[in-house]
Amino acid sequence: MTVTISIGSGKGGTGKTMTVVNLALLLAKTGRKVCLIDLDIGGADAHILFGLFNPKWTLTDFLTKKVGSLTEVVHTFYSHHGLQFIPGTGNTLQTANLSYQEKRRLLRGLAGIEADILLIDVGAGTNYHALDFFMFSDLQICVTLPDPAAIMDLYTFLQLATIRKVLGSFLSQSEVAALLKNRHFNALQEVFELAEKTMEGAKAEAQQALRYFHPLLIVNRDSAGSRINPFKLRKMVEKYLNIDIPELGNIPEDPKVDEALKSYMPVCDLFPHSPAARSLAVIAGKIDKIVTLFNRNKISHNTSKSAEKISV
Ligand SMILES: Nc1ncnc2c1ncn2[C@@H]1O[C@H](COP(=O)(O)OP(=O)(O)OP(=O)(O)O)[C@@H](O)[C@H]1O
Ligand SMILES: [Mg+2]
């Protein structure tokens, strides 16, 4: 059973790639079969953190149908506990502007990857690709900086992600879908209200679509005085989006992160005792437990969305 985990953020440069690369490595070390895919379409750079400058095959080969299966573009790092890695695509126009069919093919391809944990680096921003890749997963992780701008961008990202998820849940209800199609919504509440006006019970159904959505929060480049903004974010998300975002952990500002980057190695490999590497190890330990719980719930409830009962 593969547990899919996506990593996203509102703002760029919050440390998603640094975090996901290190988590992938730490989780692979526990003996789990881990695959990391770089779906930061147009801005892929996770391969650099592994010192892989010109990957022989990448996501582009799959998207342009040079190969038929995503498994054909997997790189296996035997020196990194067998970690599997799919480098992202370069900035060709064709791949940066994925069509609906191409995106469906990609998502189908992801479902065919054999791993215990599939990690997805989604890339920053609120474009449809980023939102859809983020929401595709079983579990979601948001990486933010503690400053107000990053926090506000993350709030917007979560708001748009929830709106898109709810709109998607109405696709089979032609009456509601027809009304909601091509309209712009600024708030989740607006979607709920309009849907309910069209069909009684639509609001409850829409809320159901978000029942398992509890993105986990990582605050990166954290410092002692910066706790207030993430706290406010959690309150705001609870109040206006009616979702809970449990805190998965914090990673401190650490010069060793950049030093490792310049050596093209993950910080947890090069400086395992540095403050950032230690925090990442704690977070990886929590994810390991969450994955175990998720699988246990999946078996006992025979459902693919078992995040409901998971707490960190
Ligand atoms: N905890 C940290 N301490 C010091 N520097 C950090 C820390 N986390 C990230 N950085 C630095 O911040 C920069 C951005 O990190 P990274 O590329 O992982 O962000 P990103 O969210 O993936 O960016 P993008 O949105 O462009 O994909 C890098 O130079 C990285 O070394
Ligand atoms: Mg990145």
Tab-separated table of C-alpha atoms and ligand atoms in Angstrom:
chain	number	residue	atom	x	y	z
A	1	MET	CA	0.000	0.000	0.000
A	2	THR	CA	1.450	3.336	-0.994
A	3	VAL	CA	0.829	6.389	1.159
A	4	THR	CA	1.113	9.533	-0.933
A	5	ILE	CA	2.281	12.729	0.756
A	6	SER	CA	2.460	16.083	-1.022
A	7	ILE	CA	4.477	19.087	0.107
A	8	GLY	CA	3.241	22.541	-0.826
A	9	SER	CA	3.303	26.186	0.197
A	10	GLY	CA	1.781	29.467	-0.823
A	11	LYS	CA	4.975	31.451	-1.187
A	12	GLY	CA	8.072	30.327	-3.084
A	13	GLY	CA	11.373	29.687	-1.339
A	14	THR	CA	9.962	28.482	1.987
A	15	GLY	CA	12.202	25.399	2.021
A	16	LYS	CA	9.878	22.746	0.526
A	17	THR	CA	12.532	21.089	-1.615
A	18	MET	CA	15.158	21.136	1.118
A	19	THR	CA	12.607	19.610	3.510
A	20	VAL	CA	11.221	16.943	1.190
A	21	VAL	CA	14.624	15.786	-0.043
A	22	ASN	CA	15.848	15.306	3.529
A	23	LEU	CA	12.614	13.653	4.663
A	24	ALA	CA	12.783	11.263	1.716
A	25	LEU	CA	16.274	10.262	2.724
A	26	LEU	CA	15.487	9.909	6.416
A	27	LEU	CA	12.395	7.817	5.685
A	28	ALA	CA	14.319	5.597	3.274
A	29	LYS	CA	16.843	5.017	6.078
A	30	THR	CA	14.106	3.429	8.202
A	31	GLY	CA	13.821	0.662	5.605
A	32	ARG	CA	10.673	1.949	3.931
A	33	LYS	CA	10.540	1.925	0.168
A	34	VAL	CA	10.398	5.629	-0.632
A	35	CYS	CA	9.923	7.415	-3.938
A	36	LEU	CA	10.258	11.173	-4.355
A	37	ILE	CA	8.876	12.909	-7.412
A	38	ASP	CA	9.587	16.513	-8.302
A	39	LEU	CA	6.311	17.931	-9.619
A	40	ASP	CA	7.409	21.532	-9.392
A	41	ILE	CA	6.492	21.991	-13.036
A	42	GLY	CA	8.782	24.566	-14.585
A	43	GLY	CA	10.835	25.064	-11.406
A	44	ALA	CA	12.146	21.593	-10.718
A	45	ASP	CA	15.444	21.543	-8.836
A	46	ALA	CA	15.359	18.654	-6.343
A	47	HIS	CA	17.887	16.774	-8.501
A	48	ILE	CA	20.476	19.497	-7.755
A	49	LEU	CA	20.211	18.774	-4.030
A	50	PHE	CA	21.274	15.210	-4.816
A	51	GLY	CA	24.145	16.440	-6.986
A	52	LEU	CA	22.424	15.094	-10.098
A	53	PHE	CA	22.988	17.872	-12.622
A	54	ASN	CA	21.935	16.310	-15.903
A	55	PRO	CA	19.566	13.471	-15.130
A	56	LYS	CA	19.529	10.951	-17.984
A	57	TRP	CA	15.776	10.706	-17.887
A	58	THR	CA	13.216	12.998	-16.279
A	59	LEU	CA	9.510	13.608	-16.026
A	60	THR	CA	9.737	15.316	-19.424
A	61	ASP	CA	10.416	11.934	-21.055
A	62	PHE	CA	7.158	10.671	-19.633
A	63	LEU	CA	5.144	13.796	-20.414
A	64	THR	CA	6.355	13.880	-24.005
A	65	LYS	CA	5.606	10.130	-24.285
A	66	LYS	CA	9.199	9.176	-24.981
A	67	VAL	CA	8.559	6.507	-22.389
A	68	GLY	CA	5.230	4.905	-21.621
A	69	SER	CA	5.490	4.526	-17.877
A	70	LEU	CA	6.636	6.725	-15.008
A	71	THR	CA	8.591	3.792	-13.594
A	72	GLU	CA	10.938	4.117	-16.592
A	73	VAL	CA	12.175	7.523	-15.378
A	74	VAL	CA	12.889	6.461	-11.812
A	75	HIS	CA	16.477	6.870	-10.576
A	76	THR	CA	17.476	4.604	-7.713
A	77	PHE	CA	20.047	5.948	-5.263
A	78	TYR	CA	21.688	2.799	-3.944
A	79	SER	CA	24.024	4.889	-1.787
A	80	HIS	CA	20.918	6.510	-0.228
A	81	HIS	CA	19.171	3.382	1.062
A	82	GLY	CA	17.572	2.613	-2.287
A	83	LEU	CA	15.683	5.907	-2.402
A	84	GLN	CA	13.811	6.250	-5.686
A	85	PHE	CA	13.682	9.615	-7.370
A	86	ILE	CA	11.919	11.065	-10.383
A	87	PRO	CA	13.548	14.346	-11.454
A	88	GLY	CA	11.178	17.077	-12.514
A	89	THR	CA	10.749	18.568	-15.881
A	90	GLY	CA	12.724	21.389	-17.390
A	91	ASN	CA	11.076	24.588	-18.447
A	92	THR	CA	9.810	23.614	-21.860
A	93	LEU	CA	6.562	25.360	-22.755
A	94	GLN	CA	4.858	22.108	-23.536
A	95	THR	CA	5.466	20.621	-20.132
A	96	ALA	CA	4.904	23.842	-18.195
A	97	ASN	CA	1.416	24.047	-19.721
A	98	LEU	CA	0.085	20.584	-19.085
A	99	SER	CA	-3.276	19.874	-20.646
A	100	TYR	CA	-6.055	18.256	-18.653
A	101	GLN	CA	-5.423	14.906	-20.384
A	102	GLU	CA	-1.681	15.113	-19.716
A	103	LYS	CA	-2.320	15.842	-16.071
A	104	ARG	CA	-4.733	12.879	-15.836
A	105	ARG	CA	-2.104	10.635	-17.419
A	106	LEU	CA	0.468	11.864	-14.935
A	107	LEU	CA	-1.807	11.261	-11.961
A	108	ARG	CA	-2.610	7.769	-13.279
A	109	GLY	CA	1.136	7.187	-13.618
A	110	LEU	CA	1.660	8.189	-9.979
A	111	ALA	CA	-0.878	5.614	-8.882
A	112	GLY	CA	1.255	2.957	-10.593
A	113	ILE	CA	4.418	3.658	-8.603
A	114	GLU	CA	5.307	0.893	-6.207
A	115	ALA	CA	6.531	2.338	-2.940
A	116	ASP	CA	5.547	2.464	0.709
A	117	ILE	CA	5.714	6.246	0.645
A	118	LEU	CA	5.440	8.499	-2.383
A	119	LEU	CA	6.557	12.060	-1.637
A	120	ILE	CA	5.557	14.830	-4.023
A	121	ASP	CA	7.295	18.197	-4.207
A	122	VAL	CA	4.437	20.270	-5.570
A	123	GLY	CA	6.138	23.612	-6.078
A	124	ALA	CA	4.892	26.966	-4.893
A	125	GLY	CA	1.876	28.969	-5.899
A	126	THR	CA	-1.815	28.640	-6.498
A	127	ASN	CA	-1.932	27.562	-10.136
A	128	TYR	CA	-4.236	24.647	-10.892
A	129	HIS	CA	-1.360	22.180	-11.273
A	130	ALA	CA	-0.008	22.982	-7.826
A	131	LEU	CA	-3.458	22.806	-6.218
A	132	ASP	CA	-4.374	19.541	-7.932
A	133	PHE	CA	-1.091	17.790	-7.198
A	134	PHE	CA	-1.342	18.935	-3.597
A	135	MET	CA	-4.898	17.671	-3.148
A	136	PHE	CA	-4.242	14.407	-5.026
A	137	SER	CA	-2.371	12.915	-2.054
A	138	ASP	CA	-3.523	10.970	0.965
A	139	LEU	CA	-1.712	13.383	3.280
A	140	GLN	CA	-0.529	16.949	2.805
A	141	ILE	CA	2.315	18.909	4.358
A	142	CYS	CA	2.628	22.708	4.164
A	143	VAL	CA	5.981	24.358	4.648
A	144	THR	CA	5.916	28.000	5.622
A	145	LEU	CA	8.265	30.639	6.891
A	146	PRO	CA	7.079	32.358	10.051
A	147	ASP	CA	6.786	35.836	8.522
A	148	PRO	CA	3.353	37.403	7.884
A	149	ALA	CA	3.684	37.423	4.065
A	150	ALA	CA	4.414	33.684	3.883
A	151	ILE	CA	1.630	32.947	6.356
A	152	MET	CA	-0.914	34.969	4.349
A	153	ASP	CA	0.173	33.255	1.129
A	154	LEU	CA	-0.279	29.882	2.768
A	155	TYR	CA	-3.753	30.871	3.934
A	156	THR	CA	-4.663	31.841	0.359
A	157	PHE	CA	-3.181	28.586	-0.936
A	158	LEU	CA	-5.240	26.521	1.508
A	159	GLN	CA	-8.362	28.493	0.748
A	160	LEU	CA	-8.012	27.953	-3.001
A	161	ALA	CA	-7.087	24.302	-2.518
A	162	THR	CA	-10.231	23.703	-0.466
A	163	ILE	CA	-12.408	25.579	-2.966
A	164	ARG	CA	-11.000	23.511	-5.821
A	165	LYS	CA	-11.527	20.289	-3.895
A	166	VAL	CA	-15.124	21.187	-3.099
A	167	LEU	CA	-15.869	22.235	-6.686
A	168	GLY	CA	-14.373	18.927	-7.857
A	169	SER	CA	-16.691	17.034	-5.541
A	170	PHE	CA	-19.697	18.440	-7.412
A	171	LEU	CA	-18.568	17.237	-10.831
A	172	SER	CA	-20.971	14.301	-10.770
A	173	GLN	CA	-23.898	16.530	-9.736
A	174	SER	CA	-24.649	18.157	-13.066
A	175	GLU	CA	-27.102	20.728	-11.676
A	176	VAL	CA	-24.729	22.113	-9.071
A	177	ALA	CA	-21.658	21.704	-11.261
A	178	ALA	CA	-23.281	23.673	-14.082
A	179	LEU	CA	-24.010	26.561	-11.730
A	180	LEU	CA	-20.584	26.627	-10.149
A	181	LYS	CA	-18.626	26.151	-13.355
A	182	ASN	CA	-16.543	29.094	-14.557
A	183	ARG	CA	-17.415	31.257	-11.592
A	184	HIS	CA	-14.804	32.847	-9.428
A	185	PHE	CA	-14.989	32.316	-5.726
A	186	ASN	CA	-13.013	34.190	-3.144
A	187	ALA	CA	-14.219	32.304	-0.118
A	188	LEU	CA	-15.198	28.752	0.645
A	189	GLN	CA	-18.364	29.985	2.311
A	190	GLU	CA	-19.544	31.477	-1.013
A	191	VAL	CA	-19.265	28.057	-2.670
A	192	PHE	CA	-21.187	26.396	0.135
A	193	GLU	CA	-23.979	28.971	0.058
A	194	LEU	CA	-24.463	28.918	-3.697
A	195	ALA	CA	-24.401	25.129	-3.836
A	196	GLU	CA	-26.993	24.878	-1.072
A	197	LYS	CA	-29.271	27.323	-2.882
A	198	THR	CA	-29.251	25.022	-5.910
A	199	MET	CA	-29.664	21.762	-4.106
A	200	GLU	CA	-30.648	21.063	-0.542
A	201	GLY	CA	-27.928	19.131	1.258
A	202	ALA	CA	-25.201	20.288	-1.124
A	203	LYS	CA	-23.395	22.163	1.640
A	204	ALA	CA	-23.178	19.085	3.844
A	205	GLU	CA	-21.913	17.103	0.889
A	206	ALA	CA	-19.273	19.706	0.143
A	207	GLN	CA	-18.136	19.716	3.757
A	208	GLN	CA	-17.834	15.957	3.523
A	209	ALA	CA	-15.280	16.386	0.731
A	210	LEU	CA	-12.991	18.134	3.221
A	211	ARG	CA	-13.521	15.690	6.033
A	212	TYR	CA	-10.121	14.060	5.604
A	213	PHE	CA	-8.229	17.216	4.786
A	214	HIS	CA	-5.932	18.055	7.704
A	215	PRO	CA	-2.709	19.433	6.184
A	216	LEU	CA	0.253	19.165	8.513
A	217	LEU	CA	2.243	22.324	9.158
A	218	ILE	CA	6.021	22.723	9.181
A	219	VAL	CA	7.418	26.129	10.127
A	220	ASN	CA	10.844	26.527	8.568
A	221	ARG	CA	13.571	29.028	9.490
A	222	ASP	CA	11.861	29.302	12.802
A	223	SER	CA	13.114	31.473	15.641
A	224	ALA	CA	12.007	31.938	19.216
A	225	GLY	CA	10.173	35.205	18.577
A	226	SER	CA	8.212	34.004	15.569
A	227	ARG	CA	5.565	31.746	17.067
A	228	ILE	CA	2.674	34.164	16.911
A	229	ASN	CA	2.064	34.129	13.149
A	230	PRO	CA	1.730	30.334	12.716
A	231	PHE	CA	-0.599	30.368	15.721
A	232	LYS	CA	-2.756	33.038	14.058
A	233	LEU	CA	-2.768	31.042	10.815
A	234	ARG	CA	-4.088	27.954	12.546
A	235	LYS	CA	-6.848	29.981	14.188
A	236	MET	CA	-7.799	31.659	10.908
A	237	VAL	CA	-7.875	28.380	8.983
A	238	GLU	CA	-10.002	26.811	11.694
A	239	LYS	CA	-12.438	29.712	11.722
A	240	TYR	CA	-12.869	30.404	8.011
A	241	LEU	CA	-12.040	27.090	6.317
A	242	ASN	CA	-13.205	24.886	9.143
A	243	ILE	CA	-10.136	22.705	8.902
A	244	ASP	CA	-7.534	21.765	11.427
A	245	ILE	CA	-3.821	22.078	10.553
A	246	PRO	CA	-1.821	20.150	13.131
A	247	GLU	CA	1.754	21.303	13.583
A	248	LEU	CA	4.189	18.649	12.449
A	249	GLY	CA	7.300	20.477	13.585
A	250	ASN	CA	9.702	23.381	13.215
A	251	ILE	CA	13.050	23.652	11.508
A	252	PRO	CA	15.388	26.356	12.790
A	253	GLU	CA	17.346	28.790	10.674
A	254	ASP	CA	20.643	26.968	10.181
A	255	PRO	CA	23.680	28.007	8.076
A	256	LYS	CA	24.481	24.308	7.594
A	257	VAL	CA	21.478	24.068	5.253
A	258	ASP	CA	23.096	26.395	2.730
A	259	GLU	CA	26.507	24.866	3.297
A	260	ALA	CA	25.077	21.442	2.428
A	261	LEU	CA	23.299	22.908	-0.589
A	262	LYS	CA	26.596	24.274	-1.880
A	263	SER	CA	28.108	20.785	-1.524
A	264	TYR	CA	25.097	19.331	-3.405
A	265	MET	CA	24.231	17.059	-0.527
A	266	PRO	CA	21.208	16.856	1.781
A	267	VAL	CA	21.973	18.462	5.151
A	268	CYS	CA	20.932	15.357	7.106
A	269	ASP	CA	23.623	13.406	5.259
A	270	LEU	CA	26.429	15.948	5.401
A	271	PHE	CA	25.718	17.461	8.832
A	272	PRO	CA	23.489	14.957	10.658
A	273	HIS	CA	24.065	16.662	14.017
A	274	SER	CA	23.221	20.180	12.870
A	275	PRO	CA	20.095	21.798	14.373
A	276	ALA	CA	18.168	21.621	11.068
A	277	ALA	CA	19.081	17.954	10.505
A	278	ARG	CA	17.992	17.062	14.039
A	279	SER	CA	14.625	18.768	13.574
A	280	LEU	CA	14.160	17.039	10.241
A	281	ALA	CA	14.876	13.695	11.927
A	282	VAL	CA	12.178	14.385	14.539
A	283	ILE	CA	9.701	15.283	11.777
A	284	ALA	CA	10.619	12.151	9.779
A	285	GLY	CA	9.999	10.054	12.910
A	286	LYS	CA	6.523	11.555	13.236
A	287	ILE	CA	5.743	10.930	9.569
A	288	ASP	CA	6.895	7.335	9.952
A	289	LYS	CA	4.364	6.874	12.778
A	290	ILE	CA	1.613	8.646	10.840
A	291	VAL	CA	2.192	6.354	7.844
A	292	THR	CA	1.925	3.284	10.084
A	293	LEU	CA	-1.312	4.610	11.595
A	294	PHE	CA	-2.662	5.551	8.195
A	295	ASN	CA	-2.101	2.036	6.867
A	296	ARG	CA	-3.604	0.481	9.972
A	297	ASN	CA	-6.738	2.618	9.609
A	298	LYS	CA	-6.903	1.854	5.928
A	299	ILE	CA	-6.963	-1.859	6.622
A	300	SER	CA	-9.467	-1.663	9.442
A	301	HIS	CA	-11.826	0.751	7.683
A	302	ASN	CA	-11.181	-0.474	4.179
A	303	THR	CA	-11.050	3.104	2.995
A	304	SER	CA	-8.395	4.960	1.102
A	305	LYS	CA	-8.825	8.125	3.153
A	306	SER	CA	-7.973	7.185	6.680
A	307	ALA	CA	-6.338	10.398	7.839
A	308	GLU	CA	-9.367	11.186	9.974
A	309	LYS	CA	-8.132	9.441	13.077
A	310	ILE	CA	-4.526	10.477	12.808
A	311	SER	CA	-3.137	13.029	15.187
A	312	VAL	CA	0.438	14.214	15.607
B	1	LIG	N1	16.228	26.123	7.781
B	1	LIG	C1	16.957	26.799	6.896
B	1	LIG	N2	18.040	27.517	7.289
B	1	LIG	C2	18.780	28.214	6.399
B	1	LIG	N3	18.517	28.254	5.074
B	1	LIG	C3	17.449	27.565	4.616
B	1	LIG	C4	16.622	26.813	5.496
B	1	LIG	N4	15.631	26.248	4.757
B	1	LIG	C5	15.838	26.615	3.479
B	1	LIG	N5	16.917	27.401	3.386
B	1	LIG	C6	17.427	27.991	2.136
B	1	LIG	O1	16.356	28.632	1.487
B	1	LIG	C7	16.462	28.509	0.080
B	1	LIG	C8	15.171	27.972	-0.509
B	1	LIG	O2	14.978	26.612	-0.151
B	1	LIG	P1	14.196	25.622	-1.094
B	1	LIG	O3	14.730	25.642	-2.478
B	1	LIG	O4	14.132	24.314	-0.407
B	1	LIG	O5	12.749	26.324	-1.085
B	1	LIG	P2	11.477	25.961	-1.966
B	1	LIG	O6	10.304	26.223	-1.115
B	1	LIG	O7	11.597	24.592	-2.512
B	1	LIG	O8	11.564	27.027	-3.144
B	1	LIG	P3	10.677	27.060	-4.488
B	1	LIG	O9	9.332	27.561	-4.081
B	1	LIG	O10	11.412	28.018	-5.356
B	1	LIG	O11	10.618	25.664	-5.033
B	1	LIG	C9	17.680	27.606	-0.178
B	1	LIG	O12	18.783	28.423	-0.489
B	1	LIG	C10	17.889	26.927	1.147
B	1	LIG	O13	19.226	26.561	1.360
B	2	MG	MG	11.443	23.898	-4.526
